[in-house]
mmCIF file of C-alpha atoms and ligand atoms in Angstrom:
data_model
loop_
_atom_site.group_PDB
_atom_site.id
_atom_site.type_symbol
_atom_site.label_atom_id
_atom_site.label_comp_id
_atom_site.label_asym_id
_atom_site.label_seq_id
_atom_site.Cartn_x
_atom_site.Cartn_y
_atom_site.Cartn_z
ATOM 1 C CA GLU A 1 -18.433 16.313 10.458
ATOM 2 C CA LYS A 2 -16.083 13.439 12.067
ATOM 3 C CA GLY A 3 -19.365 11.317 12.201
ATOM 4 C CA GLY A 4 -18.930 10.578 15.728
ATOM 5 C CA PHE A 5 -15.473 9.460 15.567
ATOM 6 C CA ARG A 6 -12.555 11.336 17.499
ATOM 7 C CA SER A 7 -10.498 12.039 14.430
ATOM 8 C CA PHE A 8 -10.535 12.264 10.891
ATOM 9 C CA MET A 9 -8.155 9.683 10.505
ATOM 10 C CA ASP A 10 -10.216 7.376 12.726
ATOM 11 C CA LYS A 11 -13.184 8.026 10.601
ATOM 12 C CA GLU A 12 -11.120 7.676 7.412
ATOM 13 C CA ILE A 13 -10.084 4.090 8.589
ATOM 14 C CA HIS A 14 -13.437 3.172 9.018
ATOM 15 C CA ASP A 15 -14.288 4.742 5.610
ATOM 16 C CA GLN A 16 -12.012 2.458 3.628
ATOM 17 C CA PRO A 17 -14.545 -0.217 2.717
ATOM 18 C CA HIS A 18 -16.127 2.283 0.816
ATOM 19 C CA ALA A 19 -12.929 3.784 -0.623
ATOM 20 C CA VAL A 20 -12.118 0.523 -1.915
ATOM 21 C CA ALA A 21 -15.890 -0.536 -3.222
ATOM 22 C CA ASP A 22 -16.458 2.880 -5.055
ATOM 23 C CA THR A 23 -12.954 2.846 -6.652
ATOM 24 C CA LEU A 24 -14.153 -0.528 -7.938
ATOM 25 C CA LEU A 25 -17.707 0.656 -8.998
ATOM 26 C CA GLY A 26 -18.784 0.841 -13.001
ATOM 27 C CA ARG A 27 -15.196 -0.472 -14.007
ATOM 28 C CA THR A 28 -16.775 -3.767 -16.216
ATOM 29 C CA ASP A 29 -19.230 -4.045 -19.124
ATOM 30 C CA ALA A 30 -21.939 -5.962 -19.181
ATOM 31 C CA THR A 31 -19.951 -9.070 -20.425
ATOM 32 C CA GLY A 32 -17.739 -8.351 -17.275
ATOM 33 C CA ARG A 33 -14.963 -6.831 -19.014
ATOM 34 C CA LEU A 34 -12.779 -4.333 -17.531
ATOM 35 C CA VAL A 35 -13.103 -1.036 -19.141
ATOM 36 C CA LEU A 36 -11.342 1.712 -18.039
ATOM 37 C CA ASP A 37 -13.117 4.902 -19.318
ATOM 38 C CA GLU A 38 -11.150 7.361 -18.120
ATOM 39 C CA MET A 39 -8.118 5.842 -19.974
ATOM 40 C CA ARG A 40 -7.678 8.019 -23.001
ATOM 41 C CA ILE A 41 -4.653 6.425 -24.165
ATOM 42 C CA ASP A 42 -4.655 4.346 -27.499
ATOM 43 C CA GLU A 43 -4.848 0.713 -27.081
ATOM 44 C CA SER A 44 -1.893 0.184 -29.414
ATOM 45 C CA VAL A 45 0.243 2.332 -27.612
ATOM 46 C CA LEU A 46 -0.709 0.262 -24.181
ATOM 47 C CA ARG A 47 0.076 -2.675 -26.022
ATOM 48 C CA ALA A 48 3.643 -1.534 -27.365
ATOM 49 C CA VAL A 49 4.811 -0.380 -23.660
ATOM 50 C CA ASP A 50 7.687 -2.648 -22.537
ATOM 51 C CA LYS A 51 8.323 -0.934 -19.203
ATOM 52 C CA ILE A 52 6.376 0.677 -16.548
ATOM 53 C CA VAL A 53 7.980 2.975 -13.803
ATOM 54 C CA VAL A 54 5.814 3.941 -10.871
ATOM 55 C CA VAL A 55 7.083 7.529 -9.427
ATOM 56 C CA ALA A 56 5.288 8.688 -6.324
ATOM 57 C CA CYS A 57 5.959 9.879 -2.713
ATOM 58 C CA GLY A 58 5.737 8.721 0.853
ATOM 59 C CA THR A 59 2.562 6.158 1.198
ATOM 60 C CA ALA A 60 1.567 6.304 -2.442
ATOM 61 C CA ALA A 61 5.039 4.977 -3.415
ATOM 62 C CA TYR A 62 4.039 2.214 -0.910
ATOM 63 C CA ALA A 63 1.015 1.725 -2.986
ATOM 64 C CA GLY A 64 3.436 1.462 -6.054
ATOM 65 C CA HIS A 65 5.595 -1.235 -4.390
ATOM 66 C CA VAL A 66 2.230 -3.318 -4.024
ATOM 67 C CA ALA A 67 1.385 -2.384 -7.871
ATOM 68 C CA LYS A 68 4.731 -3.880 -8.875
ATOM 69 C CA TYR A 69 4.345 -7.226 -7.501
ATOM 70 C CA ALA A 70 0.984 -7.637 -8.944
ATOM 71 C CA ILE A 71 1.713 -6.029 -12.567
ATOM 72 C CA GLU A 72 4.795 -7.986 -13.166
ATOM 73 C CA HIS A 73 2.678 -11.155 -12.120
ATOM 74 C CA TRP A 74 -0.401 -10.893 -14.129
ATOM 75 C CA CYS A 75 1.182 -8.681 -17.015
ATOM 76 C CA ARG A 76 4.928 -9.877 -17.428
ATOM 77 C CA ILE A 77 5.665 -6.340 -18.051
ATOM 78 C CA PRO A 78 8.857 -5.103 -16.040
ATOM 79 C CA VAL A 79 7.844 -2.463 -13.393
ATOM 80 C CA GLU A 80 10.122 -0.358 -11.468
ATOM 81 C CA VAL A 81 8.874 1.954 -8.627
ATOM 82 C CA GLU A 82 10.989 5.376 -7.704
ATOM 83 C CA LEU A 83 10.589 8.142 -5.616
ATOM 84 C CA ALA A 84 9.523 10.915 -7.801
ATOM 85 C CA HIS A 85 12.152 13.261 -6.095
ATOM 86 C CA GLU A 86 15.027 10.593 -7.301
ATOM 87 C CA PHE A 87 13.611 9.835 -10.433
ATOM 88 C CA ARG A 88 13.776 13.283 -11.626
ATOM 89 C CA TYR A 89 17.394 14.199 -10.957
ATOM 90 C CA ARG A 90 19.089 11.308 -12.418
ATOM 91 C CA ASP A 91 19.341 10.350 -16.206
ATOM 92 C CA PRO A 92 16.320 7.616 -16.065
ATOM 93 C CA VAL A 93 16.024 5.438 -19.242
ATOM 94 C CA VAL A 94 12.607 6.498 -20.217
ATOM 95 C CA ASN A 95 11.631 5.987 -23.984
ATOM 96 C CA GLU A 96 8.447 6.180 -25.965
ATOM 97 C CA ARG A 97 7.606 2.670 -25.224
ATOM 98 C CA THR A 98 7.548 3.500 -21.092
ATOM 99 C CA LEU A 99 4.285 4.075 -19.533
ATOM 100 C CA VAL A 100 5.089 6.328 -16.198
ATOM 101 C CA VAL A 101 2.517 5.879 -13.850
ATOM 102 C CA ALA A 102 2.035 8.724 -11.149
ATOM 103 C CA VAL A 103 0.387 8.147 -7.906
ATOM 104 C CA SER A 104 -0.805 10.704 -5.732
ATOM 105 C CA GLN A 105 -3.745 11.318 -3.586
ATOM 106 C CA SER A 106 -3.578 15.383 -3.970
ATOM 107 C CA GLY A 107 -2.634 15.423 -7.388
ATOM 108 C CA GLU A 108 -0.430 18.456 -6.609
ATOM 109 C CA THR A 109 2.652 16.870 -4.966
ATOM 110 C CA MET A 110 5.269 18.960 -6.970
ATOM 111 C CA ASP A 111 8.074 15.895 -6.623
ATOM 112 C CA THR A 112 5.610 13.841 -8.778
ATOM 113 C CA LEU A 113 4.402 16.638 -10.924
ATOM 114 C CA MET A 114 7.981 17.578 -11.974
ATOM 115 C CA ALA A 115 8.533 13.662 -12.600
ATOM 116 C CA VAL A 116 5.295 13.614 -14.892
ATOM 117 C CA ARG A 117 7.146 16.475 -16.735
ATOM 118 C CA HIS A 118 10.287 14.808 -17.197
ATOM 119 C CA ALA A 119 9.305 11.993 -18.341
ATOM 120 C CA LYS A 120 6.952 13.743 -20.802
ATOM 121 C CA GLU A 121 9.787 15.223 -22.176
ATOM 122 C CA GLN A 122 11.480 11.940 -22.652
ATOM 123 C CA GLY A 123 8.574 10.696 -25.130
ATOM 124 C CA ALA A 124 7.025 8.350 -22.148
ATOM 125 C CA THR A 125 3.225 8.047 -21.938
ATOM 126 C CA THR A 126 1.960 9.063 -18.409
ATOM 127 C CA LEU A 127 -1.165 8.211 -16.415
ATOM 128 C CA ALA A 128 -2.355 9.462 -13.102
ATOM 129 C CA ILE A 129 -3.660 7.297 -10.328
ATOM 130 C CA VAL A 130 -5.190 10.423 -8.569
ATOM 131 C CA ASN A 131 -7.997 11.044 -5.911
ATOM 132 C CA THR A 132 -8.634 14.475 -6.146
ATOM 133 C CA HIS A 133 -10.249 15.652 -9.281
ATOM 134 C CA GLY A 134 -9.119 18.939 -11.129
ATOM 135 C CA SER A 135 -5.773 18.781 -9.545
ATOM 136 C CA THR A 136 -2.429 19.349 -11.577
ATOM 137 C CA ILE A 137 -0.904 15.809 -12.174
ATOM 138 C CA PRO A 138 -3.665 14.520 -13.879
ATOM 139 C CA ARG A 139 -4.435 17.514 -15.914
ATOM 140 C CA GLU A 140 -0.730 17.117 -17.016
ATOM 141 C CA SER A 141 -1.063 13.640 -17.594
ATOM 142 C CA ASP A 142 -1.688 11.711 -20.735
ATOM 143 C CA ALA A 143 -4.901 9.711 -19.090
ATOM 144 C CA ALA A 144 -6.007 9.559 -15.454
ATOM 145 C CA LEU A 145 -7.046 6.500 -13.557
ATOM 146 C CA TYR A 146 -9.232 7.926 -10.447
ATOM 147 C CA THR A 147 -9.755 6.734 -6.964
ATOM 148 C CA HIS A 148 -12.589 7.091 -5.486
ATOM 149 C CA ALA A 149 -11.567 7.513 -1.888
ATOM 150 C CA GLY A 150 -13.525 10.390 -1.283
ATOM 151 C CA PRO A 151 -11.833 13.885 0.285
ATOM 152 C CA GLU A 152 -8.957 12.886 2.551
ATOM 153 C CA ILE A 153 -8.878 15.519 5.401
ATOM 154 C CA ALA A 154 -6.245 14.001 7.790
ATOM 155 C CA VAL A 155 -2.594 14.168 6.787
ATOM 156 C CA ALA A 156 -1.544 11.001 6.914
ATOM 157 C CA SER A 157 -3.066 8.584 4.075
ATOM 158 C CA THR A 158 -5.378 6.011 4.633
ATOM 159 C CA LYS A 159 -8.240 5.575 2.932
ATOM 160 C CA ALA A 160 -6.337 6.916 -0.416
ATOM 161 C CA PHE A 161 -3.588 4.361 -0.016
ATOM 162 C CA LEU A 162 -6.288 1.560 -0.265
ATOM 163 C CA ALA A 163 -7.939 3.209 -3.134
ATOM 164 C CA GLN A 164 -4.527 3.210 -4.831
ATOM 165 C CA ILE A 165 -3.368 -0.012 -4.241
ATOM 166 C CA THR A 166 -6.992 -1.172 -5.730
ATOM 167 C CA ALA A 167 -6.565 1.121 -8.861
ATOM 168 C CA ALA A 168 -3.114 -0.147 -9.450
ATOM 169 C CA TYR A 169 -4.412 -3.836 -9.279
ATOM 170 C CA LEU A 170 -7.318 -2.514 -11.980
ATOM 171 C CA LEU A 171 -4.745 -1.120 -14.149
ATOM 172 C CA GLY A 172 -2.623 -4.337 -14.028
ATOM 173 C CA LEU A 173 -5.750 -6.321 -14.760
ATOM 174 C CA TYR A 174 -6.710 -4.036 -17.733
ATOM 175 C CA LEU A 175 -3.037 -4.533 -19.312
ATOM 176 C CA ALA A 176 -3.462 -8.130 -18.925
ATOM 177 C CA GLN A 177 -6.556 -8.275 -20.775
ATOM 178 C CA LEU A 178 -5.413 -5.989 -23.425
ATOM 179 C CA ARG A 179 -2.457 -7.881 -24.094
ATOM 180 C CA GLY A 180 -4.385 -11.293 -23.773
ATOM 181 C CA ASN A 181 -1.764 -12.992 -21.984
ATOM 182 C CA LYS A 182 -2.298 -16.407 -20.604
ATOM 183 C CA PHE A 183 -3.172 -14.648 -17.599
ATOM 184 C CA ALA A 184 -5.970 -13.598 -19.111
ATOM 185 C CA ASP A 185 -8.516 -16.259 -18.331
ATOM 186 C CA GLU A 186 -8.147 -15.535 -14.355
ATOM 187 C CA ILE A 187 -8.887 -11.766 -14.488
ATOM 188 C CA ALA A 188 -12.728 -12.290 -13.762
ATOM 189 C CA LEU A 189 -11.596 -14.532 -10.818
ATOM 190 C CA VAL A 190 -9.561 -12.061 -9.745
ATOM 191 C CA LEU A 191 -12.381 -9.240 -9.888
ATOM 192 C CA ASP A 192 -14.804 -11.242 -8.038
ATOM 193 C CA GLU A 193 -12.298 -11.642 -5.161
ATOM 194 C CA LEU A 194 -11.742 -7.811 -5.243
ATOM 195 C CA ARG A 195 -15.020 -7.356 -4.587
ATOM 196 C CA GLU A 196 -15.187 -9.139 -1.568
ATOM 197 C CA ILE A 197 -12.800 -7.320 0.219
ATOM 198 C CA PRO A 198 -14.705 -4.242 1.130
ATOM 199 C CA ASP A 199 -16.653 -6.756 3.691
ATOM 200 C CA LYS A 200 -13.335 -8.322 4.572
ATOM 201 C CA ILE A 201 -11.870 -4.758 5.554
ATOM 202 C CA GLN A 202 -14.931 -4.419 7.375
ATOM 203 C CA GLN A 203 -14.158 -7.557 9.462
ATOM 204 C CA VAL A 204 -10.720 -5.962 10.223
ATOM 205 C CA LEU A 205 -12.052 -3.134 11.753
ATOM 206 C CA ASP A 206 -14.768 -5.003 13.834
ATOM 207 C CA ARG A 207 -11.856 -7.212 15.485
ATOM 208 C CA ALA A 208 -9.681 -3.985 15.970
ATOM 209 C CA GLY A 209 -10.281 -4.078 20.042
ATOM 210 C CA ARG A 210 -7.159 -6.165 20.714
ATOM 211 C CA VAL A 211 -4.630 -3.764 18.581
ATOM 212 C CA ARG A 212 -6.057 -0.525 19.923
ATOM 213 C CA GLU A 213 -5.782 -1.949 23.662
ATOM 214 C CA ILE A 214 -2.160 -3.076 22.836
ATOM 215 C CA ALA A 215 -1.471 0.487 21.286
ATOM 216 C CA ARG A 216 -2.589 1.928 24.114
ATOM 217 C CA TRP A 217 -0.278 -0.135 26.419
ATOM 218 C CA MET A 218 2.631 1.162 24.255
ATOM 219 C CA VAL A 219 2.369 4.939 24.785
ATOM 220 C CA ASP A 220 6.010 4.566 26.321
ATOM 221 C CA THR A 221 7.848 2.383 23.481
ATOM 222 C CA GLN A 222 11.299 4.167 22.069
ATOM 223 C CA SER A 223 11.185 2.046 18.814
ATOM 224 C CA VAL A 224 8.855 -0.319 16.750
ATOM 225 C CA LEU A 225 10.405 -2.261 13.916
ATOM 226 C CA PHE A 226 8.410 -3.813 11.197
ATOM 227 C CA LEU A 227 9.004 -6.712 8.940
ATOM 228 C CA GLY A 228 7.278 -8.287 5.762
ATOM 229 C CA ARG A 229 8.508 -10.052 2.646
ATOM 230 C CA HIS A 230 6.662 -9.890 -0.883
ATOM 231 C CA VAL A 231 3.918 -7.414 -0.670
ATOM 232 C CA GLY A 232 4.022 -7.762 3.017
ATOM 233 C CA TYR A 233 7.471 -5.628 2.726
ATOM 234 C CA PRO A 234 5.583 -2.264 1.575
ATOM 235 C CA VAL A 235 2.920 -3.060 3.939
ATOM 236 C CA ALA A 236 5.697 -3.310 6.715
ATOM 237 C CA MET A 237 7.286 0.346 5.636
ATOM 238 C CA GLU A 238 3.865 1.805 5.557
ATOM 239 C CA GLY A 239 3.497 0.803 9.049
ATOM 240 C CA ALA A 240 6.720 2.189 9.987
ATOM 241 C CA LEU A 241 5.702 5.946 8.313
ATOM 242 C CA LYS A 242 2.354 5.894 10.017
ATOM 243 C CA LEU A 243 3.733 5.164 12.963
ATOM 244 C CA LYS A 244 6.682 7.719 12.768
ATOM 245 C CA GLU A 245 4.351 10.707 11.649
ATOM 246 C CA LEU A 246 1.653 10.397 13.970
ATOM 247 C CA ALA A 247 2.982 9.222 16.957
ATOM 248 C CA TYR A 248 6.820 10.520 16.706
ATOM 249 C CA ILE A 249 8.294 7.147 17.405
ATOM 250 C CA HIS A 250 11.157 5.607 15.729
ATOM 251 C CA ALA A 251 9.949 3.070 13.191
ATOM 252 C CA GLU A 252 11.639 0.990 10.661
ATOM 253 C CA GLY A 253 10.343 -1.284 7.826
ATOM 254 C CA PHE A 254 12.588 -4.104 6.899
ATOM 255 C CA ALA A 255 12.108 -6.669 4.042
ATOM 256 C CA ALA A 256 12.167 -9.773 6.481
ATOM 257 C CA GLY A 257 14.921 -11.540 4.147
ATOM 258 C CA GLU A 258 17.140 -8.673 5.062
ATOM 259 C CA LEU A 259 17.202 -9.476 8.686
ATOM 260 C CA LYS A 260 20.392 -11.538 8.697
ATOM 261 C CA HIS A 261 22.162 -9.229 6.473
ATOM 262 C CA GLY A 262 22.000 -6.333 9.531
ATOM 263 C CA PRO A 263 19.345 -5.342 11.132
ATOM 264 C CA ILE A 264 18.680 -8.697 13.478
ATOM 265 C CA ALA A 265 21.576 -6.810 15.692
ATOM 266 C CA LEU A 266 18.801 -4.197 16.595
ATOM 267 C CA ILE A 267 16.688 -6.937 18.352
ATOM 268 C CA GLU A 268 17.089 -7.121 22.088
ATOM 269 C CA PRO A 269 14.927 -8.359 24.840
ATOM 270 C CA GLY A 270 11.342 -6.615 24.502
ATOM 271 C CA GLN A 271 11.930 -4.804 21.115
ATOM 272 C CA PRO A 272 8.429 -4.904 19.774
ATOM 273 C CA VAL A 273 8.456 -5.998 15.925
ATOM 274 C CA PHE A 274 5.121 -6.065 13.543
ATOM 275 C CA VAL A 275 5.486 -9.100 11.213
ATOM 276 C CA VAL A 276 3.113 -9.248 8.299
ATOM 277 C CA VAL A 277 2.932 -12.768 7.412
ATOM 278 C CA PRO A 278 1.595 -13.872 4.058
ATOM 279 C CA SER A 279 -1.108 -16.425 3.567
ATOM 280 C CA PRO A 280 0.022 -20.206 4.315
ATOM 281 C CA ARG A 281 -2.415 -21.040 1.200
ATOM 282 C CA GLY A 282 -0.187 -19.105 -1.183
ATOM 283 C CA ARG A 283 3.492 -20.068 -1.885
ATOM 284 C CA ASP A 284 4.619 -22.139 0.890
ATOM 285 C CA SER A 285 7.923 -21.386 0.773
ATOM 286 C CA LEU A 286 7.146 -17.506 1.156
ATOM 287 C CA HIS A 287 5.110 -18.244 4.518
ATOM 288 C CA SER A 288 7.878 -20.987 5.813
ATOM 289 C CA LYS A 289 10.629 -18.567 5.262
ATOM 290 C CA ILE A 290 8.790 -15.804 7.623
ATOM 291 C CA VAL A 291 7.477 -17.841 10.349
ATOM 292 C CA SER A 292 11.580 -18.859 10.676
ATOM 293 C CA ASN A 293 11.981 -15.233 10.650
ATOM 294 C CA ILE A 294 9.705 -14.864 13.580
ATOM 295 C CA GLN A 295 11.529 -17.786 15.351
ATOM 296 C CA GLU A 296 14.872 -15.982 15.051
ATOM 297 C CA ILE A 297 13.711 -12.719 16.057
ATOM 298 C CA ARG A 298 11.860 -14.528 19.205
ATOM 299 C CA ALA A 299 15.043 -16.272 20.218
ATOM 300 C CA ARG A 300 16.447 -13.066 20.615
ATOM 301 C CA GLY A 301 13.745 -11.838 22.911
ATOM 302 C CA ALA A 302 11.917 -9.871 20.133
ATOM 303 C CA ARG A 303 8.110 -9.194 21.381
ATOM 304 C CA THR A 304 6.186 -10.194 18.266
ATOM 305 C CA LEU A 305 3.193 -8.836 17.256
ATOM 306 C CA VAL A 306 1.926 -10.964 13.881
ATOM 307 C CA ILE A 307 -0.331 -9.875 11.176
ATOM 308 C CA ALA A 308 -1.774 -13.170 9.512
ATOM 309 C CA GLU A 309 -4.544 -14.675 8.173
ATOM 310 C CA GLU A 310 -7.322 -16.676 9.742
ATOM 311 C CA GLY A 311 -6.448 -20.366 10.499
ATOM 312 C CA ASP A 312 -2.875 -19.981 10.488
ATOM 313 C CA GLU A 313 -1.622 -21.765 13.214
ATOM 314 C CA ALA A 314 2.082 -22.290 12.250
ATOM 315 C CA VAL A 315 2.561 -18.863 13.541
ATOM 316 C CA ARG A 316 1.063 -18.916 17.245
ATOM 317 C CA PRO A 317 3.652 -20.807 19.044
ATOM 318 C CA PHE A 318 6.214 -17.873 18.079
ATOM 319 C CA ALA A 319 3.746 -14.890 18.443
ATOM 320 C CA ASP A 320 3.457 -12.898 21.500
ATOM 321 C CA GLU A 321 -0.356 -11.455 19.877
ATOM 322 C CA VAL A 322 -2.000 -12.422 16.667
ATOM 323 C CA PHE A 323 -3.987 -10.346 14.600
ATOM 324 C CA THR A 324 -5.975 -12.097 12.114
ATOM 325 C CA VAL A 325 -7.487 -10.664 8.526
ATOM 326 C CA PRO A 326 -9.934 -12.703 6.337
ATOM 327 C CA GLN A 327 -8.587 -15.241 3.825
ATOM 328 C CA THR A 328 -7.627 -13.954 0.816
ATOM 329 C CA SER A 329 -4.933 -14.549 -2.381
ATOM 330 C CA THR A 330 -1.227 -13.325 -1.360
ATOM 331 C CA LEU A 331 -1.482 -10.086 -3.874
ATOM 332 C CA LEU A 332 -4.581 -8.529 -2.404
ATOM 333 C CA ALA A 333 -3.857 -9.323 1.107
ATOM 334 C CA PRO A 334 -2.183 -5.455 1.683
ATOM 335 C CA LEU A 335 -5.600 -4.065 1.504
ATOM 336 C CA LEU A 336 -6.136 -6.201 4.885
ATOM 337 C CA THR A 337 -3.106 -6.650 6.537
ATOM 338 C CA VAL A 338 -2.270 -2.564 6.513
ATOM 339 C CA VAL A 339 -5.446 -1.953 8.500
ATOM 340 C CA PRO A 340 -4.297 -3.233 11.661
ATOM 341 C CA LEU A 341 -0.717 -1.097 11.293
ATOM 342 C CA GLN A 342 -2.790 2.137 10.784
ATOM 343 C CA ILE A 343 -5.000 1.555 13.830
ATOM 344 C CA PHE A 344 -2.477 0.656 15.691
ATOM 345 C CA ALA A 345 -0.369 3.769 14.965
ATOM 346 C CA CYS A 346 -3.817 5.791 15.372
ATOM 347 C CA GLU A 347 -4.464 4.661 18.652
ATOM 348 C CA LEU A 348 -1.077 5.188 19.875
ATOM 349 C CA ALA A 349 -0.708 8.753 18.862
ATOM 350 C CA THR A 350 -4.288 9.210 20.401
ATOM 351 C CA ALA A 351 -3.196 7.650 23.598
ATOM 352 C CA LYS A 352 0.109 10.128 23.476
ATOM 353 C CA GLY A 353 -2.456 13.226 23.432
ATOM 354 C CA LEU A 354 -1.110 14.134 19.898
ATOM 355 C CA ASP A 355 -3.261 15.912 17.209
ATOM 356 C CA VAL A 356 -3.354 12.641 14.501
ATOM 357 C CA ASP A 357 -5.269 15.007 11.907
ATOM 358 C CA GLN A 358 -2.456 17.295 11.965
ATOM 359 C CA PRO A 359 1.040 15.993 12.750
ATOM 360 C CA ARG A 360 3.835 18.322 13.630
ATOM 361 C CA ASN A 361 5.986 19.355 10.365
ATOM 362 C CA LEU A 362 3.517 18.082 7.996
ATOM 363 C CA ALA A 363 1.124 19.402 5.438
ATOM 364 C CA LYS A 364 -1.469 17.807 3.673
ATOM 365 C CA SER A 365 -0.166 18.397 0.321
ATOM 366 C CA VAL A 366 3.632 19.330 -0.519
ATOM 367 C CA THR A 367 3.402 21.518 -3.474
ATOM 368 C CA VAL A 368 7.208 22.724 -2.798
ATOM 369 C CA GLU A 369 10.250 20.632 -4.069
HETATM 370 C C1 LIG B 1 1.873 9.753 4.231
HETATM 371 C C2 LIG B 1 1.175 10.837 3.617
HETATM 372 C C3 LIG B 1 2.659 11.317 2.756
HETATM 373 C C4 LIG B 1 1.964 11.380 1.083
HETATM 374 C C5 LIG B 1 3.054 11.715 0.367
HETATM 375 C C6 LIG B 1 2.376 11.995 -1.275
HETATM 376 O O1 LIG B 1 0.856 9.364 5.364
HETATM 377 O O2 LIG B 1 0.314 11.194 3.543
HETATM 378 O O3 LIG B 1 3.872 10.168 2.671
HETATM 379 O O4 LIG B 1 1.616 10.145 1.078
HETATM 380 O O5 LIG B 1 3.207 13.162 0.600
HETATM 381 O O6 LIG B 1 1.628 12.768 -1.196
HETATM 382 P P1 LIG B 1 0.293 12.556 -2.451
HETATM 383 O O7 LIG B 1 -0.655 11.443 -2.524
HETATM 384 O O8 LIG B 1 -0.748 13.606 -2.319
HETATM 385 O O9 LIG B 1 1.207 12.727 -3.649
#
């Protein structure tokens, strides 16, 4: 049932082109307009929303961080992302005009469910982005937007993460369409670009040989840092989480801009640092800032492992290794840039002889608070 792969995780990483394609399937009508059939929330309610709060845990929360960047850019609605267990135990400002979006693979995470219940008590509208049909979170929410990643068996989330990000993009585009803002003309273009993503993920998988080789060389590594900016920041945090949970290696993800505010003190000769680089074709300032971050850590001896777009020559002089991903727009890039990091963690843990499908101390769905 592992389909010839060594582990479910390996298989699920390779299923990702399908997870994204299936999540995109059947979402437009004959005229190309987005229709989210499962969205049983009145359009007038969605038009009146003045704030979105994404609640989730772990990897699903990182999908929420990516959603924030995309939804704010496309819809001009403020989006907050909060760990579900923190949201529940403070006194969050939530009311009838708030859309609370719960993101969960299992649909059973107790922390996230309690956050949904709390939001409903405050009068908010609740929407679940969930992978598992018939689970509790979508049942208790006002509406559900299902991801179609298929069952995820490995404890560490991979294909569900990509499907969550895809669904969050669909939600953002749908809200932009509904509210008819100035971005509305570009929705079809983003959808076209999204439809090209599964092939591009396949290309990343096809060229993963080098990242696997590096991972196998790094079995004795004690600590790995991950840097990113903009949507690359949640990708960096996700890369670090995967490495912690699978390989039991100390790992931390930082916003690259924070480096000089503290973390750069951690850099000593030989320290491996993954850097997630945004497209040089996007906003220039973003790209050039991260190139200077790479130079700064390189100058202090870091071993720089760079994830960059094909054709990005500017990073090469400062990179010990470059793992390339196909070109796409800045906001959609996480669907590609996270894949080498998943493969890195999975391969390194496998090389250490660990069970990547069942990491120690973890359960697939956390149904206690
Ligand atoms: C990480 C991982 C966890 C889950 C988190 C939320 O690989 O699997 O961080 O993402 O426990 O689980 P769901 O999405 O089921 O609510």
